[in-house]
Tab-separated table of C-alpha atoms (C1' of nucleotides) in Angstrom:
chain	number	residue	atom	x	y	z
T	7	MET	CA	64.883	81.013	-24.590
T	8	GLY	CA	61.572	82.614	-23.716
T	9	ARG	CA	58.457	81.961	-25.732
T	10	ALA	CA	58.296	82.640	-29.448
T	11	LEU	CA	58.357	86.240	-30.612
T	12	ARG	CA	55.456	87.929	-32.253
T	13	ALA	CA	55.782	88.379	-35.996
T	14	ASP	CA	56.639	92.065	-35.877
T	15	ALA	CA	59.167	91.516	-33.123
T	16	GLU	CA	60.894	88.901	-35.188
T	17	ARG	CA	61.014	91.326	-38.092
T	18	SER	CA	62.645	93.848	-35.808
T	19	VAL	CA	65.282	91.370	-34.745
T	20	ARG	CA	66.179	90.572	-38.326
T	21	ALA	CA	66.278	94.225	-39.278
T	22	ILE	CA	68.536	94.989	-36.341
T	23	LEU	CA	70.919	92.162	-37.175
T	24	GLU	CA	71.175	93.215	-40.799
T	25	ALA	CA	71.639	96.841	-39.857
T	26	ALA	CA	74.281	95.894	-37.316
T	27	GLU	CA	76.236	94.034	-39.963
T	28	LEU	CA	76.026	96.986	-42.309
T	29	VAL	CA	76.920	99.661	-39.799
T	30	LEU	CA	79.562	97.742	-37.886
T	31	ALA	CA	81.277	96.706	-41.088
T	32	ALA	CA	81.737	100.380	-41.892
T	33	ASP	CA	82.727	101.309	-38.332
T	34	PRO	CA	83.287	98.632	-35.692
T	35	ASN	CA	82.854	101.250	-32.988
T	36	ALA	CA	79.518	102.510	-34.195
T	37	SER	CA	77.012	103.198	-31.430
T	38	MET	CA	73.775	101.378	-30.745
T	39	GLU	CA	72.057	104.561	-31.836
T	40	GLN	CA	73.536	104.329	-35.319
T	41	ILE	CA	72.572	100.707	-35.587
T	42	ALA	CA	69.045	101.436	-34.451
T	43	GLU	CA	68.736	104.244	-36.955
T	44	ALA	CA	69.951	102.043	-39.799
T	45	ALA	CA	67.436	99.411	-38.766
T	46	GLY	CA	64.624	101.930	-38.791
T	47	VAL	CA	63.988	101.297	-35.141
T	48	ALA	CA	64.260	103.174	-31.851
T	49	ARG	CA	67.331	102.631	-29.764
T	50	THR	CA	65.195	101.325	-26.915
T	51	THR	CA	63.965	98.545	-29.144
T	52	VAL	CA	67.474	97.376	-29.788
T	53	HIS	CA	68.082	97.202	-26.057
T	54	ARG	CA	64.830	95.343	-25.598
T	55	ARG	CA	65.866	92.625	-28.020
T	56	PHE	CA	69.511	92.439	-27.059
T	57	ALA	CA	70.496	92.785	-23.451
T	58	SER	CA	73.780	94.493	-24.226
T	59	ARG	CA	75.999	95.540	-27.044
T	60	GLN	CA	78.048	92.418	-26.617
T	61	ALA	CA	74.943	90.252	-26.699
T	62	LEU	CA	73.947	91.841	-29.995
T	63	ILE	CA	77.343	91.196	-31.514
T	64	GLU	CA	77.366	87.603	-30.365
T	65	ALA	CA	73.897	87.027	-31.732
T	66	LEU	CA	75.047	88.564	-34.986
T	67	ALA	CA	78.041	86.255	-35.167
T	68	GLU	CA	75.955	83.225	-34.349
T	69	SER	CA	73.370	84.048	-36.980
T	70	ALA	CA	76.031	84.532	-39.619
T	71	VAL	CA	77.851	81.326	-38.769
T	72	ARG	CA	74.573	79.435	-38.948
T	73	GLN	CA	73.967	80.791	-42.427
T	74	LEU	CA	77.477	79.877	-43.422
T	75	ASN	CA	77.033	76.303	-42.277
T	76	GLN	CA	73.751	76.177	-44.129
T	77	ALA	CA	75.451	77.405	-47.277
T	78	ILE	CA	77.979	74.609	-47.008
T	79	GLU	CA	75.338	72.019	-46.397
T	80	ASP	CA	73.559	73.215	-49.511
T	81	ALA	CA	76.627	72.304	-51.519
T	82	ARG	CA	76.375	68.649	-50.359
T	83	PRO	CA	80.140	68.374	-50.163
T	84	ASP	CA	80.032	64.780	-48.903
T	85	THR	CA	78.339	63.244	-51.886
T	86	THR	CA	80.323	64.929	-54.621
T	87	PRO	CA	83.817	64.540	-56.032
T	88	PRO	CA	86.181	66.769	-54.022
T	89	LEU	CA	87.072	69.139	-56.828
T	90	ILE	CA	83.447	69.835	-57.683
T	91	ALA	CA	82.596	70.107	-54.015
T	92	LEU	CA	85.396	72.595	-53.452
T	93	HIS	CA	84.088	74.808	-56.210
T	94	ARG	CA	80.528	74.690	-54.993
T	95	VAL	CA	81.405	75.249	-51.381
T	96	THR	CA	83.671	78.120	-52.283
T	97	ALA	CA	81.039	79.828	-54.378
T	98	ASN	CA	78.431	79.481	-51.642
T	99	VAL	CA	80.752	80.659	-48.934
T	100	LEU	CA	81.790	83.661	-50.987
T	101	ARG	CA	78.178	84.650	-51.285
T	102	ILE	CA	77.474	84.452	-47.559
T	103	LYS	CA	80.752	85.872	-46.416
T	104	GLY	CA	80.365	88.843	-48.677
T	105	ALA	CA	77.078	89.702	-47.033
T	106	TRP	CA	78.250	89.114	-43.457
T	107	SER	CA	81.873	90.081	-43.576
T	108	TYR	CA	81.856	91.899	-40.260
T	109	ALA	CA	80.041	89.195	-38.333
T	110	LEU	CA	82.280	86.484	-39.778
T	111	GLY	CA	85.476	88.426	-39.509
T	112	ARG	CA	85.557	88.723	-35.761
T	113	PRO	CA	87.273	86.473	-33.263
T	114	THR	CA	84.384	84.650	-31.612
T	115	GLU	CA	83.783	84.480	-27.878
T	116	GLU	CA	84.924	81.329	-26.161
T	117	GLY	CA	81.764	79.651	-24.947
T	118	GLY	CA	79.215	81.108	-27.370
T	119	GLY	CA	77.115	79.279	-29.915
T	120	ALA	CA	79.134	80.890	-32.671
T	121	ALA	CA	82.267	79.095	-31.533
T	122	ALA	CA	80.529	75.742	-31.903
T	123	GLY	CA	79.449	76.734	-35.391
T	124	TRP	CA	83.018	77.581	-36.312
T	125	ASP	CA	84.251	74.264	-34.988
T	126	GLN	CA	81.689	72.394	-37.031
T	127	LEU	CA	82.649	74.418	-40.058
T	128	GLY	CA	86.332	73.796	-39.575
T	129	ALA	CA	85.738	70.087	-39.177
T	130	ARG	CA	83.722	69.916	-42.363
T	131	CYS	CA	86.380	71.813	-44.204
T	132	VAL	CA	89.164	69.552	-43.043
T	133	GLU	CA	87.075	66.527	-43.891
T	134	LEU	CA	86.573	67.754	-47.417
T	135	LEU	CA	90.265	68.527	-47.741
T	136	GLY	CA	91.073	65.085	-46.384
T	137	ARG	CA	88.961	63.521	-49.053
T	138	ALA	CA	90.691	65.672	-51.650
T	139	LYS	CA	94.027	64.449	-50.406
T	140	ALA	CA	92.899	60.830	-50.419
T	141	GLU	CA	91.878	61.130	-54.040
T	142	GLY	CA	95.206	62.585	-55.058
T	143	LEU	CA	94.038	66.133	-55.516
T	144	LEU	CA	96.307	67.406	-52.767
T	145	ASP	CA	99.948	66.784	-52.065
T	146	PRO	CA	100.086	63.689	-49.832
T	147	ALA	CA	102.455	65.569	-47.553
T	148	ALA	CA	100.182	68.592	-47.168
T	149	ASP	CA	99.371	69.786	-43.663
T	150	LEU	CA	95.591	69.978	-43.774
T	151	GLU	CA	95.373	72.563	-41.032
T	152	TRP	CA	97.662	74.851	-42.966
T	153	VAL	CA	95.780	74.194	-46.166
T	154	ARG	CA	92.542	75.035	-44.430
T	155	ARG	CA	93.874	78.334	-43.184
T	156	VAL	CA	95.268	79.196	-46.584
T	157	TYR	CA	91.871	78.356	-48.029
T	158	TYR	CA	90.143	80.719	-45.596
T	159	ALA	CA	92.660	83.435	-46.348
T	160	LEU	CA	92.165	83.074	-50.090
T	161	ILE	CA	88.426	83.371	-49.693
T	162	GLY	CA	88.920	86.491	-47.620
T	163	GLU	CA	91.181	87.944	-50.282
T	164	ALA	CA	88.796	87.116	-53.084
T	165	LEU	CA	86.113	89.114	-51.329
T	166	HIS	CA	88.190	92.261	-51.516
T	167	ASP	CA	88.477	91.853	-55.228
T	168	GLU	CA	87.375	94.930	-57.096
T	169	ARG	CA	87.208	93.827	-60.664
T	170	PRO	CA	84.439	95.056	-62.890
T	171	ASP	CA	83.350	91.429	-63.200
T	172	PRO	CA	82.223	90.148	-59.806
T	173	ASP	CA	81.113	86.754	-61.110
T	174	PRO	CA	81.013	84.535	-58.033
T	175	ASP	CA	81.785	81.376	-59.985
T	176	ALA	CA	84.846	82.920	-61.556
T	177	LEU	CA	86.039	84.014	-58.150
T	178	ALA	CA	85.502	80.536	-56.780
T	179	THR	CA	87.556	79.134	-59.620
T	180	LEU	CA	90.310	81.618	-58.911
T	181	VAL	CA	90.364	80.643	-55.260
T	182	VAL	CA	90.392	76.896	-55.828
T	183	ASP	CA	92.917	77.222	-58.594
T	184	THR	CA	95.260	79.255	-56.471
T	185	LEU	CA	94.825	76.926	-53.550
T	186	LEU	CA	95.717	73.886	-55.609
T	187	TYR	CA	98.408	75.195	-57.894
T	188	GLY	CA	99.612	78.500	-56.489
T	189	ALA	CA	101.022	81.160	-58.758
T	190	GLY	CA	103.960	79.183	-60.107
T	191	ARG	CA	104.325	77.932	-63.617
T	192	ARG	CA	101.793	75.203	-64.286
T	193	PRO	CA	102.755	71.592	-65.006
T	194	GLY	CA	101.372	71.726	-68.529
T	195	THR	CA	103.169	74.932	-69.470
T	196	VAL	CA	106.334	74.938	-71.584
E	25	MET	CA	108.507	119.137	-37.402
E	26	GLY	CA	109.715	121.227	-34.485
E	27	ARG	CA	113.295	121.076	-33.270
E	28	ALA	CA	114.897	117.808	-32.175
E	29	LEU	CA	113.668	116.175	-28.995
E	30	ARG	CA	115.754	115.827	-25.913
E	31	ALA	CA	117.157	112.354	-25.329
E	32	ASP	CA	114.693	111.425	-22.595
E	33	ALA	CA	111.764	112.706	-24.619
E	34	GLU	CA	112.797	110.563	-27.534
E	35	ARG	CA	112.955	107.553	-25.243
E	36	SER	CA	109.439	108.340	-24.101
E	37	VAL	CA	108.176	108.468	-27.654
E	38	ARG	CA	109.658	105.082	-28.439
E	39	ALA	CA	108.304	103.554	-25.243
E	40	ILE	CA	104.851	104.910	-26.010
E	41	LEU	CA	104.861	103.571	-29.553
E	42	GLU	CA	105.966	100.131	-28.434
E	43	ALA	CA	103.434	100.089	-25.616
E	44	ALA	CA	100.695	101.221	-27.995
E	45	GLU	CA	101.458	98.339	-30.330
E	46	LEU	CA	101.369	95.877	-27.463
E	47	VAL	CA	98.206	97.165	-25.831
E	48	LEU	CA	96.240	97.923	-28.983
E	49	ALA	CA	97.043	94.530	-30.438
E	50	ALA	CA	95.364	92.979	-27.414
E	51	ASP	CA	92.455	95.432	-27.455
E	52	PRO	CA	92.032	97.918	-30.295
E	53	ASN	CA	89.767	100.011	-28.075
E	54	ALA	CA	92.195	100.300	-25.199
E	55	SER	CA	92.353	103.746	-23.619
E	56	MET	CA	95.233	106.185	-23.648
E	57	GLU	CA	95.499	105.495	-19.944
E	58	GLN	CA	96.257	101.813	-20.550
E	59	ILE	CA	98.829	102.688	-23.175
E	60	ALA	CA	100.503	105.191	-20.882
E	61	GLU	CA	100.616	102.682	-18.069
E	62	ALA	CA	102.164	100.029	-20.300
E	63	ALA	CA	104.738	102.566	-21.412
E	64	GLY	CA	105.597	103.444	-17.832
E	65	VAL	CA	104.559	107.030	-18.413
E	66	ALA	CA	101.855	109.406	-17.276
E	67	ARG	CA	98.846	109.872	-19.490
E	68	THR	CA	99.623	113.558	-19.860
E	69	THR	CA	102.963	112.713	-21.377
E	70	VAL	CA	101.282	110.680	-24.063
E	71	HIS	CA	99.083	113.628	-24.910
E	72	ARG	CA	102.075	115.911	-24.923
E	73	ARG	CA	103.841	113.794	-27.545
E	74	PHE	CA	100.806	112.923	-29.613
E	75	ALA	CA	98.129	115.530	-30.105
E	76	SER	CA	95.310	113.023	-30.213
E	77	ARG	CA	94.574	109.351	-30.145
E	78	GLN	CA	94.351	109.336	-33.904
E	79	ALA	CA	97.691	111.083	-34.221
E	80	LEU	CA	99.284	108.419	-32.048
E	81	ILE	CA	97.860	105.633	-34.148
E	82	GLU	CA	98.985	107.248	-37.370
E	83	ALA	CA	102.466	107.767	-35.997
E	84	LEU	CA	102.486	104.143	-34.940
E	85	ALA	CA	101.481	102.992	-38.399
E	86	GLU	CA	104.036	105.215	-40.055
E	87	SER	CA	106.827	103.982	-37.827
E	88	ALA	CA	105.947	100.371	-38.480
E	89	VAL	CA	105.719	100.812	-42.225
E	90	ARG	CA	109.081	102.527	-42.221
E	91	GLN	CA	110.605	99.556	-40.426
E	92	LEU	CA	108.937	97.203	-42.852
E	93	ASN	CA	110.399	99.015	-45.824
E	94	GLN	CA	113.774	98.948	-44.142
E	95	ALA	CA	113.476	95.205	-43.631
E	96	ILE	CA	112.796	94.750	-47.323
E	97	GLU	CA	115.658	96.952	-48.317
E	98	ASP	CA	117.932	94.872	-46.110
E	99	ALA	CA	117.080	91.852	-48.236
E	100	ARG	CA	118.426	93.591	-51.389
E	101	PRO	CA	115.712	92.064	-53.506
E	102	ASP	CA	116.844	93.810	-56.683
E	103	THR	CA	120.290	92.283	-56.888
E	104	THR	CA	119.369	88.697	-56.152
E	105	PRO	CA	117.665	85.908	-58.076
E	106	PRO	CA	113.898	86.166	-57.522
E	107	LEU	CA	113.495	82.906	-55.627
E	108	ILE	CA	116.243	83.742	-53.152
E	109	ALA	CA	114.958	87.286	-52.848
E	110	LEU	CA	111.461	86.022	-52.143
E	111	HIS	CA	112.711	83.875	-49.330
E	112	ARG	CA	114.801	86.597	-47.792
E	113	VAL	CA	112.128	89.237	-48.071
E	114	THR	CA	109.553	86.899	-46.614
E	115	ALA	CA	111.695	86.031	-43.644
E	116	ASN	CA	112.439	89.675	-42.909
E	117	VAL	CA	108.860	90.738	-43.301
E	118	LEU	CA	107.676	87.961	-41.016
E	119	ARG	CA	110.005	89.221	-38.344
E	120	ILE	CA	108.805	92.815	-38.515
E	121	LYS	CA	105.177	92.035	-39.028
E	122	GLY	CA	105.164	89.746	-36.044
E	123	ALA	CA	106.353	92.569	-33.835
E	124	TRP	CA	104.020	95.215	-35.266
E	125	SER	CA	100.958	93.255	-36.217
E	126	TYR	CA	98.501	95.826	-34.938
E	127	ALA	CA	100.168	98.798	-36.556
E	128	LEU	CA	100.529	96.983	-39.874
E	129	GLY	CA	97.111	95.391	-39.806
E	130	ARG	CA	95.120	98.564	-39.939
E	131	PRO	CA	93.679	100.316	-42.988
E	132	THR	CA	95.857	103.410	-43.282
E	133	GLU	CA	94.547	106.951	-43.463
E	134	GLU	CA	94.367	108.459	-46.906
E	135	GLY	CA	96.885	111.264	-46.917
E	136	GLY	CA	99.247	110.118	-44.174
E	137	GLY	CA	102.865	109.194	-44.478
E	138	ALA	CA	101.999	105.582	-43.820
E	139	ALA	CA	100.005	105.416	-47.033
E	140	ALA	CA	103.037	106.478	-49.033
E	141	GLY	CA	105.069	103.783	-47.316
E	142	TRP	CA	102.510	101.178	-48.250
E	143	ASP	CA	102.505	102.309	-51.850
E	144	GLN	CA	106.269	102.058	-52.025
E	145	LEU	CA	106.081	98.636	-50.460
E	146	GLY	CA	103.433	97.428	-52.868
E	147	ALA	CA	105.422	98.703	-55.813
E	148	ARG	CA	108.546	96.878	-54.680
E	149	CYS	CA	106.587	93.732	-54.172
E	150	VAL	CA	105.036	93.827	-57.619
E	151	GLU	CA	108.426	94.590	-59.112
E	152	LEU	CA	109.916	91.543	-57.465
E	153	LEU	CA	107.020	89.401	-58.606
E	154	GLY	CA	107.380	90.784	-62.100
E	155	ARG	CA	110.988	89.726	-62.157
E	156	ALA	CA	109.950	86.297	-60.909
E	157	LYS	CA	107.466	86.035	-63.733
E	158	ALA	CA	110.009	87.160	-66.305
E	159	GLU	CA	112.398	84.453	-65.193
E	160	GLY	CA	109.783	81.763	-65.482
E	161	LEU	CA	109.169	81.303	-61.781
E	162	LEU	CA	105.562	82.413	-62.065
E	163	ASP	CA	102.829	81.419	-64.457
E	164	PRO	CA	103.090	83.821	-67.426
E	165	ALA	CA	99.348	84.354	-67.170
E	166	ALA	CA	99.414	85.224	-63.484
E	167	ASP	CA	97.721	88.433	-62.383
E	168	LEU	CA	100.477	90.094	-60.357
E	169	GLU	CA	98.067	92.125	-58.271
E	170	TRP	CA	96.242	88.977	-57.235
E	171	VAL	CA	99.518	87.208	-56.555
E	172	ARG	CA	100.638	90.077	-54.407
E	173	ARG	CA	97.498	89.965	-52.332
E	174	VAL	CA	97.746	86.214	-51.946
E	175	TYR	CA	101.338	86.703	-50.860
E	176	TYR	CA	100.300	89.232	-48.209
E	177	ALA	CA	97.545	86.925	-47.026
E	178	LEU	CA	99.909	83.981	-46.738
E	179	ILE	CA	102.307	86.028	-44.676
E	180	GLY	CA	99.477	87.045	-42.412
E	181	GLU	CA	98.421	83.431	-42.023
E	182	ALA	CA	101.929	82.264	-41.293
E	183	LEU	CA	102.103	84.702	-38.417
E	184	HIS	CA	99.173	83.032	-36.717
E	185	ASP	CA	100.966	79.755	-36.855
E	186	GLU	CA	101.242	78.137	-33.456
E	187	ARG	CA	103.605	75.276	-34.010
E	188	PRO	CA	106.126	74.432	-31.350
E	189	ASP	CA	108.792	75.268	-33.912
E	190	PRO	CA	108.603	78.951	-34.805
E	191	ASP	CA	111.644	78.921	-37.044
E	192	PRO	CA	111.281	82.038	-39.211
E	193	ASP	CA	113.151	80.550	-42.135
E	194	ALA	CA	110.956	77.480	-42.174
E	195	LEU	CA	107.890	79.701	-42.139
E	196	ALA	CA	109.254	81.736	-45.009
E	197	THR	CA	109.824	78.547	-46.960
E	198	LEU	CA	106.280	77.459	-46.240
E	199	VAL	CA	104.905	80.763	-47.463
E	200	VAL	CA	106.926	80.904	-50.653
E	201	ASP	CA	106.288	77.256	-51.359
E	202	THR	CA	102.565	77.647	-50.949
E	203	LEU	CA	102.545	80.787	-53.032
E	204	LEU	CA	104.335	79.109	-55.899
E	205	TYR	CA	102.853	75.647	-55.884
E	206	GLY	CA	99.737	75.705	-53.739
E	207	ALA	CA	98.579	72.616	-51.937
E	208	GLY	CA	98.006	70.429	-54.964
E	209	ARG	CA	100.063	67.397	-55.904
E	210	ARG	CA	103.533	68.498	-56.956
E	211	PRO	CA	104.826	68.031	-60.490
E	212	GLY	CA	107.483	65.568	-59.409
E	213	THR	CA	105.108	63.350	-57.441
E	214	VAL	CA	103.786	60.070	-58.772
U	24	DC	C1'	126.538	125.656	-13.280
U	25	DT	C1'	122.823	127.497	-15.553
U	26	DT	C1'	119.081	127.075	-18.438
U	27	DA	C1'	115.413	125.114	-20.642
U	28	DA	C1'	113.114	121.015	-21.633
U	29	DT	C1'	110.652	117.273	-19.749
U	30	DT	C1'	107.833	114.875	-16.562
U	31	DG	C1'	104.329	113.395	-13.019
U	32	DC	C1'	100.389	114.606	-10.534
U	33	DA	C1'	95.983	116.526	-9.835
U	34	DA	C1'	92.079	118.462	-11.357
U	35	DC	C1'	88.578	120.014	-14.670
U	36	DA	C1'	85.238	120.378	-18.476
U	37	DG	C1'	83.044	118.248	-22.087
U	38	DC	C1'	81.523	114.752	-24.660
U	39	DT	C1'	79.513	110.188	-25.915
U	40	DC	C1'	77.818	105.928	-24.884
U	41	DT	C1'	75.261	102.598	-22.251
U	42	DG	C1'	71.513	100.675	-20.032
U	43	DA	C1'	67.253	101.417	-17.526
U	44	DC	C1'	62.616	103.252	-16.851
U	45	DT	C1'	58.010	105.078	-17.874
U	46	DC	C1'	53.955	105.790	-20.576
U	47	DA	C1'	50.891	106.302	-24.304
U	48	DG	C1'	49.871	104.584	-28.822
U	49	DT	C1'	50.024	100.769	-32.231
U	50	DT	C1'	49.728	96.097	-33.785
U	51	DA	C1'	49.587	91.133	-34.023
U	52	DA	C1'	47.178	87.017	-32.203
U	53	DC	C1'	43.388	84.290	-30.728
B	24	DG	C1'	36.863	92.480	-30.445
B	25	DT	C1'	39.579	91.729	-26.681
B	26	DT	C1'	43.992	90.980	-24.946
B	27	DA	C1'	48.707	90.968	-24.626
B	28	DA	C1'	52.778	92.045	-26.964
B	29	DC	C1'	55.296	95.418	-29.125
B	30	DT	C1'	57.039	100.038	-30.211
B	31	DG	C1'	58.573	105.062	-30.111
B	32	DA	C1'	59.608	108.888	-27.544
B	33	DG	C1'	61.420	111.089	-23.762
B	34	DT	C1'	64.184	111.112	-19.719
B	35	DC	C1'	67.653	109.837	-16.389
B	36	DA	C1'	71.837	108.299	-13.965
B	37	DG	C1'	76.232	106.454	-14.361
B	38	DA	C1'	80.450	105.557	-16.372
B	39	DG	C1'	84.559	106.143	-19.214
B	40	DC	C1'	87.454	108.562	-22.248
B	41	DT	C1'	89.548	112.684	-24.161
B	42	DG	C1'	92.030	116.710	-24.174
B	43	DT	C1'	93.694	120.723	-21.440
B	44	DT	C1'	95.820	123.340	-17.818
B	45	DG	C1'	98.791	124.628	-13.784
B	46	DC	C1'	102.526	123.643	-10.931
B	47	DA	C1'	106.491	121.685	-8.680
B	48	DA	C1'	110.275	118.526	-9.245
B	49	DT	C1'	113.548	116.293	-12.108
B	50	DT	C1'	116.830	115.929	-15.784
B	51	DA	C1'	119.395	116.557	-20.072
B	52	DA	C1'	122.354	119.918	-22.557
B	53	DG	C1'	125.398	123.804	-23.262
DNA sequence: CTTAATTGCAACAGCTCTGACTCAGTTAAC
DNA sequence: GTTAACTGAGTCAGAGCTGTTGCAATTAAG
């Protein structure tokens, strides 16, 4: 890293990242020009801050993954009963992932900082699931890696939900509920 | 449609479609040149058979959706108990979707023939799920649209599975099992 | 065998994007 | 208030992709 950016430059960077998310989510092949325009910035400025298109996208991914990890940390999943933790984490993740769906929906580059963030995230997730299994919340025979991927997929699906009632907590409940019990007839039902 | 193609021309079309799936799955921005090369054909031939890049992609999607519908029809889901039908359909769909993951993983154009295929497919799926619900396999309170999307998502996840044992039937069982019961402790368990 | 379709090759025009550079004007920082 | 960073605008060269055309050679179809 070079020295710290001046305040206005930092504002530009943030604006560009947010604009990139917005524009690229609508069209993954959008040009730097379109991104610059959406950011309210000249195209040259984008190139000044990000060496290349790829660099911009990687920075975008890294920023988003950092926020995602932060959102999970905020839920303090390690000091809470698994079921509660699952709900909280899910709600937080839904919030972040809704805002950065493009950045978080891309396969990340091998060596980048984003990849490390994903690894950390995956580890935390599996740890939480492991605790859930240990406390009898999950089937003792469950394959945690599979459960984790199903969990991710459910979150992704929940984001595409288009109900009139976009209550994040309700969505989180739906996700966790589906993850735990599926769509089959519930134990308590006649 | 114009008149029927000559035999060699038809072979070309098929080769191009298969090559397009292969190449575009690896890189959605691959050029027509790369597709032509993979198909063992000159670039001009590709343009002769498909007016534009977009036309090629739409044709690809339509072809894949047609195959997918065929695969479902082969499972005769309407004349079989829902649970069996679910397994069979899942296994068939996994087979097709594995071979055409790019073509089937794209948002389809509004008016195209692929869109109609998707609608038909969705309708069949909901019908099958409805029968499953009626026979007590699903929670009576289940939102079939949500279940359908979860089902799609699970199939997509199962395709990314990288176990040493890629037995399609086992994968289908995993999908259906997860859809019905989730990852939580099973009713029969202590 | 005769005909018409099909193909490969080569070349061309047109377009869009990228990334770099300069320079004058603006703005934060100290 | 002085300085250094930052920005917008304009320009430029280079590259890649698309879609088209003409022509000669090959190949399926009747």
